[in-house]
Amino acid sequence: MIFGGIETGGTKTVCAVGTGPDDIREEARFPTDNPDATIGGCIDMFKRWQPDLAAVGIASFGPVDLDPGSDTYGYVTTTPKPNWQYINLAGQVRDALGVPVNFDTDCNGAALGEHMWGAARGVDTFIYLTVGTGIGGGGMVGGQMLHGMLHPEMGHVTVPHDWEQDPYEGWCPYHGDCLEGLAAGPALEGRWRAKGETLPPEHPAWPLEAQYLASGIINMLYVLSPQVVILGGGVMDNRFLYGMVRKEVLRQMNGYLRVPRLLDSLESFIVPPALGNKSGVLGAIALAARARA
Amino acid sequence: MIFGGIETGGTKTVCAVGTGPDDIREEARFPTDNPDATIGGCIDMFKRWQPDLAAVGIASFGPVDLDPGSDTYGYVTTTPKPNWQYINLAGQVRDALGVPVNFDTDCNGAALGEHMWGAARGVDTFIYLTVGTGIGGGGMVGGQMLHGMLHPEMGHVTVPHDWEQDPYEGWCPYHGDCLEGLAAGPALEGRWRAKGETLPPEHPAWPLEAQYLASGIINMLYVLSPQVVILGGGVMDNRFLYGMVRKEVLRQMNGYLRVPRLLDSLESFIVPPALGNKSGVLGAIALAARARA
């Protein structure tokens, strides 16, 4: 029994066949441009593994329709990405292969990967947040993936805008200065007129970045009380940010939550993904293992 | 088989025996002052129902310790309430009665009550928020109560402070202008120097109140994507606030989530508790029915 996993991202799609991090039999990458070519490439690869292929998991960029009762269940819906509006991603894969397909957001997929094999092993209530070109989040509560009415959109939580230090208005086309508008990659670039990766650790960009990320994380803490917060994405490749974010979380909580796990071991509470950039595609394989016929 | 429920609140404690809203056999109220008297009063009442009493549920004001592996599991912990710091609420009840006890926050209890018999029937991912002397929240994700590292503290999410309209600094001793600091009862009183219940519907207090509540609700939407948001508590006795909050939620989301349930039927998305002020004690009875020996 073997599983297929697809992680679709804004620029590239990763496709793999296997059963877990130590058992990937084949892996391929496709540009996420023309949906027929991208989805077709994945299907062709999976076909070579039939009849052993038991199920496929898909961790997709969004917004996606996760409501099993909906006519557009399994679709990528109102994305601004050209050619990808209302694409029946899960349905095409299921129809072409005749196997069960489990469909979720990219962030929930990555969260599940980290839960199975990474930084959230043994923990059933946690958040996975990715800080890159955008900010997205997924996770679990009591072992259940975060779904609900739609799916989380954690990047868009409100955070106090520090106008005194930061006259930058924020770039989110919907909310302006939500967390994504103030702290994703494009905000760093818009505010400092330089790409994040070119700004040195002592640059004033970083304390401000940590301040906004901490405000967002505190909102998530207060709403669902995670046991672990996994912070991934390109912006977090600046490893010094982890320590700054942890300190800011403590400073802004100002002693409110007196929980030993927070006060004594913040290093194991706010952590990088253990699977690195493989959380998503491995999560897709884990989604496949949970697929129902 | 019959269950006992205890709802401890800041000023009074409600204690009931029964199996649900249509079957309450006995009910009593005690002031929440001296823990021995309050807890003892509940125990005495429950003793009269033995041996039929199968279990007790407790929905308590917090912070409480919900970690079954902790030495202080079942305690009210660092509350500012005099005499109630580190009181072994669940343990005292269990030891006196010899029945299983299920212990949770007051807001999770109320959420469970609404899930069993009220506004969240048939829905497994939702939030219950109470806006009164403080702001607290509970709820479920995929049918699991919100626990995690501790328990939700939804009242303390950050919201954008509208300094232009509102120079009031906020009264939260930890965060100043978090949601509770800006929108709970004491904020209304601190800002307008009048009790909320004396301010007429056309008073400028209310659009500002709706603005802050909507910002907080949007944070909760984006973090866990609830199917329903139940808004209770004394401040929401001003019924005109529901319509104002719904409008503000739409205005601040600014078209970001294009979900029919939000756009077409906001009246069934942001709702009052169907059990009124009985959500908590009925939730405690529902907690008892889920208690494990």
Coordinates of C-alpha atoms in Angstrom, one line a residue:
Chain A
M1 CA 0.0 0.0 0.0
I2 CA 1.5 3.3 -1.1
F3 CA 0.2 6.9 -1.2
G4 CA 0.4 9.8 -3.5
G5 CA 0.8 13.4 -2.2
I6 CA 0.4 16.7 -4.1
E7 CA 1.4 20.1 -2.6
T8 CA 0.3 22.9 -4.9
G9 CA 1.9 26.3 -4.2
G10 CA 1.8 29.7 -5.8
T11 CA 4.7 29.0 -8.1
K12 CA 5.5 25.3 -8.0
T13 CA 3.7 22.0 -7.3
V14 CA 5.5 19.1 -5.6
C15 CA 4.2 15.6 -6.1
A16 CA 5.5 12.5 -4.3
V17 CA 4.8 8.8 -3.9
G18 CA 5.7 7.0 -0.7
T19 CA 4.6 6.3 2.9
G20 CA 6.6 8.8 4.9
P21 CA 9.8 10.8 5.3
D22 CA 12.0 7.7 5.1
D23 CA 10.2 6.2 2.3
I24 CA 9.7 8.5 -0.7
R25 CA 9.8 6.3 -3.9
E26 CA 9.5 9.1 -6.4
E27 CA 9.2 12.9 -6.4
A28 CA 8.6 15.5 -9.1
R29 CA 8.1 19.2 -9.4
F30 CA 5.9 21.1 -11.8
P31 CA 5.4 24.9 -12.3
T32 CA 1.9 25.8 -11.0
D33 CA 0.9 27.6 -14.2
N34 CA -1.5 25.8 -16.5
P35 CA -3.9 23.7 -14.4
D36 CA -4.2 21.0 -17.1
A37 CA -0.4 20.6 -17.3
T38 CA 0.2 20.8 -13.6
I39 CA -2.6 18.4 -12.5
G40 CA -1.9 16.2 -15.6
G41 CA 1.8 15.9 -14.6
C42 CA 0.8 14.6 -11.2
I43 CA -1.7 12.2 -12.5
D44 CA 0.7 10.7 -15.0
M45 CA 3.3 10.1 -12.3
F46 CA 0.7 8.5 -10.0
K47 CA -0.6 6.2 -12.8
R48 CA 2.8 4.5 -13.0
W49 CA 2.3 3.4 -9.4
Q50 CA -1.1 1.8 -9.9
P51 CA -2.4 -0.6 -8.8
D52 CA -0.4 -0.2 -5.5
L53 CA -1.5 3.5 -5.1
A54 CA -4.1 3.3 -2.4
A55 CA -5.1 7.0 -2.1
V56 CA -4.0 10.6 -2.9
G57 CA -3.7 13.5 -0.5
I58 CA -3.7 17.1 -1.8
A59 CA -2.5 20.1 0.2
S60 CA -3.5 23.1 -1.9
F61 CA -3.1 26.8 -2.0
G62 CA -6.4 28.5 -1.4
P63 CA -9.0 29.6 -1.0
V64 CA -10.4 26.0 -1.4
D65 CA -13.8 24.5 -0.8
L66 CA -13.6 21.9 2.0
D67 CA -17.3 21.5 2.6
P68 CA -18.1 17.9 1.6
G69 CA -21.8 19.0 1.1
S70 CA -20.9 21.7 -1.4
D71 CA -21.1 21.5 -5.2
T72 CA -17.6 22.8 -5.5
Y73 CA -16.0 20.5 -2.8
G74 CA -12.4 19.9 -3.7
Y75 CA -12.1 23.0 -5.9
V76 CA -9.6 25.9 -5.7
T77 CA -12.1 28.7 -5.7
T78 CA -11.7 32.5 -5.8
T79 CA -7.9 32.7 -6.0
P80 CA -6.4 35.7 -7.8
K81 CA -4.0 33.3 -9.5
P82 CA -4.6 33.4 -13.3
N83 CA -6.3 30.3 -14.8
W84 CA -6.9 28.7 -11.4
Q85 CA -10.3 30.1 -10.4
Y86 CA -12.8 27.3 -9.8
I87 CA -10.6 24.4 -10.8
N88 CA -11.8 21.0 -9.7
L89 CA -8.5 19.8 -8.4
A90 CA -9.6 16.9 -6.2
G91 CA -12.2 15.7 -8.6
Q92 CA -9.9 15.6 -11.6
V93 CA -7.4 13.5 -9.6
R94 CA -10.0 11.2 -8.2
D95 CA -11.7 10.7 -11.6
A96 CA -8.4 10.0 -13.4
L97 CA -7.1 7.5 -10.9
G98 CA -10.2 6.0 -9.3
V99 CA -8.8 6.1 -5.8
P100 CA -10.0 8.1 -2.7
V101 CA -8.7 11.6 -2.5
N102 CA -8.3 13.7 0.7
F103 CA -8.2 17.4 0.1
D104 CA -7.1 20.2 2.4
T105 CA -5.3 23.5 2.5
D106 CA -1.5 23.7 2.1
C107 CA -1.1 24.9 5.7
N108 CA -3.3 22.1 7.1
G109 CA -1.3 19.7 5.0
A110 CA 2.0 21.0 6.4
A111 CA 0.5 20.9 9.9
L112 CA -0.5 17.3 9.5
G113 CA 3.0 16.4 8.2
E114 CA 4.6 18.0 11.2
H115 CA 2.1 16.2 13.5
M116 CA 2.9 12.8 12.0
W117 CA 6.7 13.1 11.7
G118 CA 7.9 16.5 12.8
A119 CA 7.6 19.3 15.4
A120 CA 4.1 18.5 16.5
R121 CA 4.5 14.7 17.2
G122 CA 2.6 13.7 20.3
V123 CA 0.7 17.0 20.4
D124 CA -2.9 17.3 19.3
T125 CA -3.6 21.0 19.6
F126 CA -1.2 23.2 17.7
I127 CA -0.7 25.8 15.0
Y128 CA 1.5 25.8 11.8
L129 CA 2.1 29.3 10.5
T130 CA 4.0 30.1 7.4
V131 CA 5.5 33.5 6.8
G132 CA 6.6 34.1 3.3
T133 CA 5.0 35.9 0.3
G134 CA 1.9 35.7 2.3
I135 CA 1.1 34.4 5.8
G136 CA -1.1 31.3 6.2
G137 CA -1.9 29.0 9.0
G138 CA -3.3 25.6 9.8
G139 CA -3.4 23.2 12.7
M140 CA -5.3 20.9 14.9
V141 CA -7.5 21.0 17.9
G142 CA -7.8 17.8 19.9
G143 CA -6.5 15.9 16.9
Q144 CA -9.1 17.4 14.5
M145 CA -7.8 19.5 11.5
L146 CA -9.0 23.1 11.6
H147 CA -11.9 23.3 9.1
G148 CA -15.2 24.7 10.2
M149 CA -17.2 27.1 8.0
L150 CA -14.3 27.4 5.5
H151 CA -10.7 27.0 6.7
P152 CA -8.4 29.2 8.8
E153 CA -7.1 32.5 7.3
M154 CA -4.7 33.2 10.1
G155 CA -2.6 35.6 8.1
H156 CA -5.4 38.1 8.2
V157 CA -5.8 38.5 12.0
T158 CA -5.7 42.1 13.2
V159 CA -2.6 43.3 15.0
P160 CA -2.0 46.7 16.6
H161 CA -0.3 48.9 14.0
D162 CA 2.6 50.7 15.6
W163 CA 2.1 54.0 13.7
E164 CA 4.7 55.8 15.7
Q165 CA 7.5 53.6 14.6
D166 CA 5.9 52.4 11.4
P167 CA 4.2 54.7 8.9
Y168 CA 4.0 51.9 6.3
E169 CA 0.3 51.4 5.6
G170 CA 0.3 47.6 4.8
W171 CA -0.3 46.0 1.5
C172 CA -3.2 43.6 2.1
P173 CA -5.7 44.5 -0.7
Y174 CA -8.6 43.6 1.7
H175 CA -7.5 44.8 5.1
G176 CA -4.4 47.0 4.6
D177 CA -2.6 46.5 7.9
C178 CA -3.6 43.0 9.0
L179 CA -0.8 40.6 10.0
E180 CA -0.1 39.6 6.4
G181 CA -0.3 43.3 5.3
L182 CA 2.3 44.3 7.9
A183 CA 4.6 41.3 8.2
A184 CA 4.7 39.1 5.1
G185 CA 7.6 39.4 2.7
P186 CA 6.0 42.1 0.5
A187 CA 5.6 44.3 3.6
L188 CA 9.3 44.0 4.4
E189 CA 10.1 45.0 0.9
G190 CA 7.5 47.8 0.7
R191 CA 8.5 49.3 4.1
W192 CA 12.3 49.1 3.7
R193 CA 12.6 49.1 -0.1
A194 CA 14.8 46.1 0.0
K195 CA 14.2 42.3 0.0
G196 CA 14.0 40.7 3.4
E197 CA 17.0 38.4 2.7
T198 CA 19.2 41.5 2.1
L199 CA 18.5 43.1 5.5
P200 CA 21.2 42.3 8.2
P201 CA 20.2 40.9 11.6
E202 CA 20.8 44.3 13.3
H203 CA 18.5 46.2 10.9
P204 CA 15.5 47.9 12.5
A205 CA 13.3 45.8 10.2
W206 CA 13.6 42.8 12.5
P207 CA 12.4 44.1 15.9
L208 CA 9.3 45.5 14.1
E209 CA 8.8 42.2 12.3
A210 CA 9.0 40.3 15.5
Q211 CA 6.6 42.7 17.2
Y212 CA 3.9 42.1 14.5
L213 CA 4.4 38.3 14.4
A214 CA 4.2 38.1 18.2
S215 CA 0.9 40.1 18.2
G216 CA -0.5 37.7 15.6
I217 CA 0.7 34.6 17.5
I218 CA -0.8 36.0 20.8
N219 CA -4.1 36.3 19.0
M220 CA -3.8 32.6 18.0
L221 CA -2.8 31.6 21.6
Y222 CA -5.7 33.4 23.1
V223 CA -8.2 31.9 20.6
L224 CA -7.2 28.3 20.6
S225 CA -4.5 27.7 23.2
P226 CA -2.0 25.6 21.1
Q227 CA 0.6 23.4 22.8
V228 CA 3.1 24.3 20.1
V229 CA 3.4 27.0 17.4
I230 CA 5.4 26.0 14.4
L231 CA 6.7 29.0 12.4
G232 CA 7.9 28.3 8.9
G233 CA 8.2 30.0 5.5
G234 CA 10.9 32.0 3.7
V235 CA 10.9 35.0 6.1
M236 CA 11.7 32.6 9.0
D237 CA 14.9 31.5 7.2
N238 CA 16.3 34.4 9.1
R239 CA 16.9 32.1 12.1
F240 CA 17.6 35.0 14.5
L241 CA 13.9 35.9 14.2
Y242 CA 12.8 32.9 16.4
G243 CA 14.5 34.3 19.5
M244 CA 13.1 37.8 18.8
V245 CA 9.6 36.5 18.3
R246 CA 9.7 34.5 21.5
K247 CA 10.9 37.5 23.6
E248 CA 8.2 39.7 22.0
V249 CA 5.5 37.1 22.8
L250 CA 6.5 37.2 26.5
R251 CA 6.7 41.0 26.5
Q252 CA 3.3 41.5 25.0
M253 CA 1.5 38.9 27.1
N254 CA 2.9 40.9 30.1
G255 CA 2.6 38.0 32.6
Y256 CA -1.0 37.2 31.7
L257 CA -0.7 33.4 31.1
R258 CA 1.4 31.9 33.9
V259 CA 1.9 28.5 32.3
P260 CA 5.2 26.8 32.9
R261 CA 5.4 25.6 29.3
L262 CA 5.4 29.3 28.2
L263 CA 7.5 30.8 30.8
D264 CA 10.2 28.2 31.2
S265 CA 10.5 26.6 27.8
L266 CA 9.5 29.0 25.1
E267 CA 12.2 27.4 22.9
S268 CA 10.1 24.3 22.6
F269 CA 6.8 26.3 22.2
I270 CA 7.7 28.5 19.2
V271 CA 9.7 26.3 16.9
P272 CA 10.7 25.8 13.3
P273 CA 9.2 23.0 11.2
A274 CA 11.2 19.8 11.8
L275 CA 10.5 18.7 8.2
G276 CA 11.9 21.9 6.7
N277 CA 10.4 22.5 3.3
K278 CA 9.0 19.0 3.1
S279 CA 6.2 19.5 5.6
G280 CA 3.7 20.2 2.8
V281 CA 4.3 17.3 0.5
L282 CA 4.7 14.8 3.4
G283 CA 1.5 16.2 4.9
A284 CA -0.2 15.5 1.6
I285 CA 1.0 11.8 1.9
A286 CA -0.4 11.8 5.5
L287 CA -3.7 13.2 4.1
A288 CA -3.8 10.3 1.7
A289 CA -3.4 7.8 4.5
R290 CA -6.5 9.4 6.1
A291 CA -8.5 9.4 2.9
R292 CA -11.9 7.7 2.9
A293 CA -13.2 5.7 0.0
Chain B
M1 CA -29.2 8.0 35.9
I2 CA -29.0 11.7 36.7
F3 CA -26.3 14.3 36.6
G4 CA -25.1 17.2 38.7
G5 CA -23.9 20.5 37.2
I6 CA -22.1 23.4 38.9
E7 CA -21.5 26.7 37.2
T8 CA -19.2 28.9 39.3
G9 CA -19.3 32.6 38.3
G10 CA -17.6 35.7 39.7
T11 CA -20.5 36.5 42.1
K12 CA -22.8 33.5 42.1
T13 CA -22.7 29.8 41.7
V14 CA -25.5 27.8 40.1
C15 CA -26.0 24.2 41.0
A16 CA -28.5 21.9 39.3
V17 CA -29.5 18.2 39.2
G18 CA -31.2 16.8 36.1
T19 CA -30.5 15.5 32.6
G20 CA -31.2 18.5 30.3
P21 CA -33.3 21.7 29.8
D22 CA -36.6 19.9 30.1
D23 CA -35.6 17.9 33.1
I24 CA -34.1 19.9 35.9
R25 CA -35.1 18.2 39.2
E26 CA -33.5 20.7 41.6
E27 CA -31.6 24.0 41.3
A28 CA -29.9 26.2 43.8
R29 CA -27.8 29.4 43.9
F30 CA -25.0 30.3 46.3
P31 CA -22.8 33.4 46.5
T32 CA -19.3 32.6 45.2
D33 CA -17.6 34.0 48.3
N34 CA -16.1 31.5 50.7
P35 CA -15.0 28.4 48.8
D36 CA -15.9 26.0 51.6
A37 CA -19.4 27.3 51.9
T38 CA -20.0 27.5 48.1
I39 CA -18.5 24.1 47.2
G40 CA -20.1 22.6 50.4
G41 CA -23.5 23.9 49.5
C42 CA -23.3 22.2 46.1
I43 CA -22.0 18.9 47.6
D44 CA -24.9 18.9 50.2
M45 CA -27.4 19.3 47.4
F46 CA -25.9 16.5 45.3
K47 CA -25.7 14.1 48.3
R48 CA -29.5 14.1 48.5
W49 CA -29.6 12.7 45.0
Q50 CA -27.3 9.8 45.7
P51 CA -27.1 7.0 44.7
D52 CA -28.8 8.0 41.4
L53 CA -26.2 10.8 40.7
A54 CA -23.9 9.3 38.1
A55 CA -21.5 12.1 37.6
V56 CA -20.9 15.9 38.1
G57 CA -19.8 18.5 35.6
I58 CA -18.2 21.8 36.6
A59 CA -18.0 24.9 34.4
S60 CA -15.8 27.3 36.3
F61 CA -14.5 30.8 36.2
G62 CA -10.8 30.8 35.5
P63 CA -8.0 30.5 35.1
V64 CA -8.4 26.8 35.8
D65 CA -6.0 23.9 35.3
L66 CA -7.4 21.5 32.7
D67 CA -4.2 19.4 32.2
P68 CA -5.0 15.9 33.4
G69 CA -1.3 15.3 33.9
S70 CA -0.8 18.3 36.2
D71 CA -0.6 18.2 40.0
T72 CA -3.2 21.0 40.1
Y73 CA -5.7 19.5 37.6
G74 CA -9.2 20.6 38.5
Y75 CA -8.0 23.7 40.5
V76 CA -9.0 27.3 40.1
T77 CA -5.5 28.7 39.9
T78 CA -4.2 32.3 39.7
T79 CA -7.6 34.2 39.9
P80 CA -7.6 37.7 41.5
K81 CA -10.8 36.6 43.3
P82 CA -10.1 36.7 47.1
N83 CA -9.9 33.2 48.8
W84 CA -10.1 31.3 45.5
Q85 CA -6.5 31.0 44.5
Y86 CA -5.4 27.4 44.1
I87 CA -8.7 25.9 45.2
N88 CA -9.1 22.2 44.3
L89 CA -12.7 22.5 43.1
A90 CA -13.0 19.3 41.1
G91 CA -11.1 17.2 43.6
Q92 CA -13.2 18.3 46.6
V93 CA -16.4 17.4 44.7
R94 CA -15.1 14.1 43.5
D95 CA -13.8 13.1 47.0
A96 CA -17.0 14.1 48.7
L97 CA -19.3 12.2 46.3
G98 CA -17.2 9.4 44.9
V99 CA -18.5 10.0 41.4
P100 CA -16.6 11.0 38.2
V101 CA -16.2 14.8 37.7
N102 CA -15.7 16.5 34.4
F103 CA -14.1 20.0 34.8
D104 CA -13.9 22.8 32.2
T105 CA -14.1 26.6 31.9
D106 CA -17.4 28.4 32.3
C107 CA -17.2 29.4 28.6
N108 CA -16.5 25.9 27.4
G109 CA -19.3 24.7 29.6
A110 CA -21.7 27.2 28.1
A111 CA -20.5 26.3 24.6
L112 CA -21.2 22.6 25.3
G113 CA -24.7 23.5 26.6
E114 CA -25.5 25.4 23.4
H115 CA -24.1 22.5 21.3
M116 CA -26.3 20.0 23.0
W117 CA -29.5 21.9 23.3
G118 CA -29.1 25.4 21.9
A119 CA -27.7 27.6 19.1
A120 CA -24.9 25.3 18.1
R121 CA -27.0 22.1 17.7
G122 CA -25.8 20.1 14.7
V123 CA -22.6 22.3 14.4
D124 CA -19.3 21.0 15.5
T125 CA -17.0 24.0 15.0
F126 CA -18.1 27.1 16.7
I127 CA -17.4 29.8 19.3
Y128 CA -19.3 31.0 22.4
L129 CA -18.3 34.5 23.5
T130 CA -19.6 36.2 26.5
V131 CA -19.4 40.0 26.8
G132 CA -20.0 41.2 30.4
T133 CA -17.8 42.3 33.3
G134 CA -15.1 40.6 31.3
I135 CA -15.0 38.9 27.9
G136 CA -14.5 35.2 27.7
G137 CA -14.8 32.5 25.0
G138 CA -15.0 28.8 24.5
G139 CA -16.1 26.5 21.8
M140 CA -15.4 23.4 19.7
V141 CA -13.4 22.3 16.7
G142 CA -14.6 19.2 15.0
G143 CA -16.6 18.2 18.1
Q144 CA -13.5 18.6 20.4
M145 CA -13.7 21.2 23.2
L146 CA -11.1 24.0 22.9
H147 CA -8.4 23.0 25.4
G148 CA -4.7 22.8 24.4
M149 CA -1.9 24.2 26.4
L150 CA -4.3 25.9 28.8
H151 CA -7.7 27.1 27.6
P152 CA -8.9 29.9 25.4
E153 CA -8.6 33.4 26.7
M154 CA -10.4 35.0 23.7
G155 CA -11.2 38.2 25.6
H156 CA -7.6 39.2 25.4
V157 CA -7.1 39.1 21.6
T158 CA -5.6 42.3 20.2
V159 CA -7.9 44.6 18.2
P160 CA -7.0 47.9 16.4
H161 CA -7.5 50.7 18.8
D162 CA -9.4 53.6 17.1
W163 CA -7.4 56.3 18.9
E164 CA -8.9 59.0 16.7
Q165 CA -12.4 58.3 17.9
D166 CA -11.5 56.8 21.2
P167 CA -8.8 58.2 23.5
Y168 CA -9.9 55.8 26.3
E169 CA -6.8 53.7 27.1
G170 CA -8.5 50.5 28.0
W171 CA -8.7 48.9 31.5
C172 CA -7.1 45.4 31.1
P173 CA -4.4 45.3 33.8
Y174 CA -2.3 43.1 31.6
H175 CA -2.8 44.4 28.0
G176 CA -4.5 47.8 28.4
D177 CA -6.4 47.9 25.1
C178 CA -7.0 44.3 24.2
L179 CA -10.6 43.4 23.3
E180 CA -11.7 43.0 27.0
G181 CA -9.9 46.2 27.9
L182 CA -11.8 48.2 25.2
A183 CA -15.2 46.4 25.0
A184 CA -16.2 44.7 28.3
G185 CA -18.7 46.4 30.6
P186 CA -16.0 48.3 32.6
A187 CA -14.7 49.8 29.4
L188 CA -18.1 51.2 28.6
E189 CA -18.3 52.6 32.0
G190 CA -14.8 54.0 32.0
R191 CA -15.1 55.6 28.6
W192 CA -18.6 57.2 29.0
R193 CA -18.8 57.5 32.8
A194 CA -22.1 55.8 32.7
K195 CA -23.2 52.1 33.0
G196 CA -23.8 50.4 29.7
E197 CA -27.5 49.7 30.5
T198 CA -28.2 53.5 30.9
L199 CA -26.8 54.4 27.4
P200 CA -29.6 54.7 24.8
P201 CA -29.3 52.8 21.5
E202 CA -28.5 56.0 19.6
H203 CA -25.5 56.8 21.9
P204 CA -22.1 56.9 20.2
A205 CA -21.0 54.2 22.6
W206 CA -22.6 51.5 20.6
P207 CA -21.1 51.9 17.1
L208 CA -17.7 51.9 18.8
E209 CA -18.6 48.9 20.9
A210 CA -19.7 47.1 17.7
Q211 CA -16.5 48.0 15.9
Y212 CA -14.3 46.5 18.7
L213 CA -16.4 43.4 19.1
A214 CA -16.4 42.9 15.3
S215 CA -12.6 43.2 15.2
G216 CA -12.3 40.5 17.9
I217 CA -14.8 38.2 16.2
I218 CA -12.9 38.6 12.9
N219 CA -9.7 37.4 14.6
M220 CA -11.6 34.4 15.8
L221 CA -13.0 33.7 12.4
Y222 CA -9.6 33.9 10.8
V223 CA -8.0 31.6 13.4
L224 CA -10.5 28.8 13.6
S225 CA -13.2 29.3 11.0
P226 CA -16.3 28.7 13.2
Q227 CA -19.7 27.8 11.7
V228 CA -21.5 29.8 14.3
V229 CA -20.5 32.6 16.7
I230 CA -22.8 32.7 19.8
L231 CA -22.6 36.1 21.6
G232 CA -23.9 36.2 25.1
G233 CA -23.3 38.1 28.3
G234 CA -24.8 41.2 29.9
V235 CA -23.6 43.8 27.4
M236 CA -25.4 41.8 24.6
D237 CA -28.7 42.3 26.5
N238 CA -28.7 45.4 24.4
R239 CA -30.3 43.5 21.5
F240 CA -29.7 46.1 18.9
L241 CA -26.0 45.3 19.2
Y242 CA -26.4 42.1 17.2
G243 CA -27.3 43.9 14.0
M244 CA -24.5 46.5 14.5
V245 CA -21.9 43.8 15.1
R246 CA -23.0 41.8 12.1
K247 CA -22.7 44.9 9.8
E248 CA -19.3 45.8 11.3
V249 CA -18.0 42.2 10.7
L250 CA -18.9 42.5 7.0
R251 CA -17.5 46.0 6.7
Q252 CA -14.1 45.1 8.3
M253 CA -13.8 41.8 6.3
N254 CA -14.2 44.0 3.2
G255 CA -15.2 41.1 0.9
Y256 CA -12.3 38.9 1.9
L257 CA -14.3 35.7 2.7
R258 CA -16.8 35.0 0.0
V259 CA -18.8 32.4 1.8
P260 CA -22.5 32.2 1.2
R261 CA -23.2 31.5 4.9
L262 CA -21.5 34.8 5.8
L263 CA -22.8 37.0 3.1
D264 CA -26.3 35.8 2.8
S265 CA -27.3 34.7 6.3
L266 CA -25.2 36.6 8.8
E267 CA -28.3 36.5 11.1
S268 CA -27.8 32.8 11.6
F269 CA -24.0 33.1 11.9
I270 CA -23.7 35.7 14.7
V271 CA -26.5 34.7 17.2
P272 CA -27.6 35.0 20.8
P273 CA -27.4 32.0 23.1
A274 CA -30.6 29.9 22.7
L275 CA -30.5 28.9 26.3
G276 CA -30.2 32.4 27.6
N277 CA -28.6 32.5 31.0
K278 CA -28.9 28.8 31.4
S279 CA -26.2 27.8 28.9
G280 CA -23.6 27.5 31.7
V281 CA -25.4 25.3 34.2
L282 CA -26.9 23.1 31.4
G283 CA -23.5 22.9 29.9
A284 CA -22.2 21.7 33.3
I285 CA -24.8 18.9 33.2
A286 CA -23.7 18.1 29.7
L287 CA -20.1 17.9 30.9
A288 CA -21.2 15.5 33.6
A289 CA -22.8 13.2 30.9
R290 CA -19.3 13.1 29.3
A291 CA -17.4 12.5 32.5
R292 CA -15.2 9.4 32.6
A293 CA -14.8 7.3 35.7

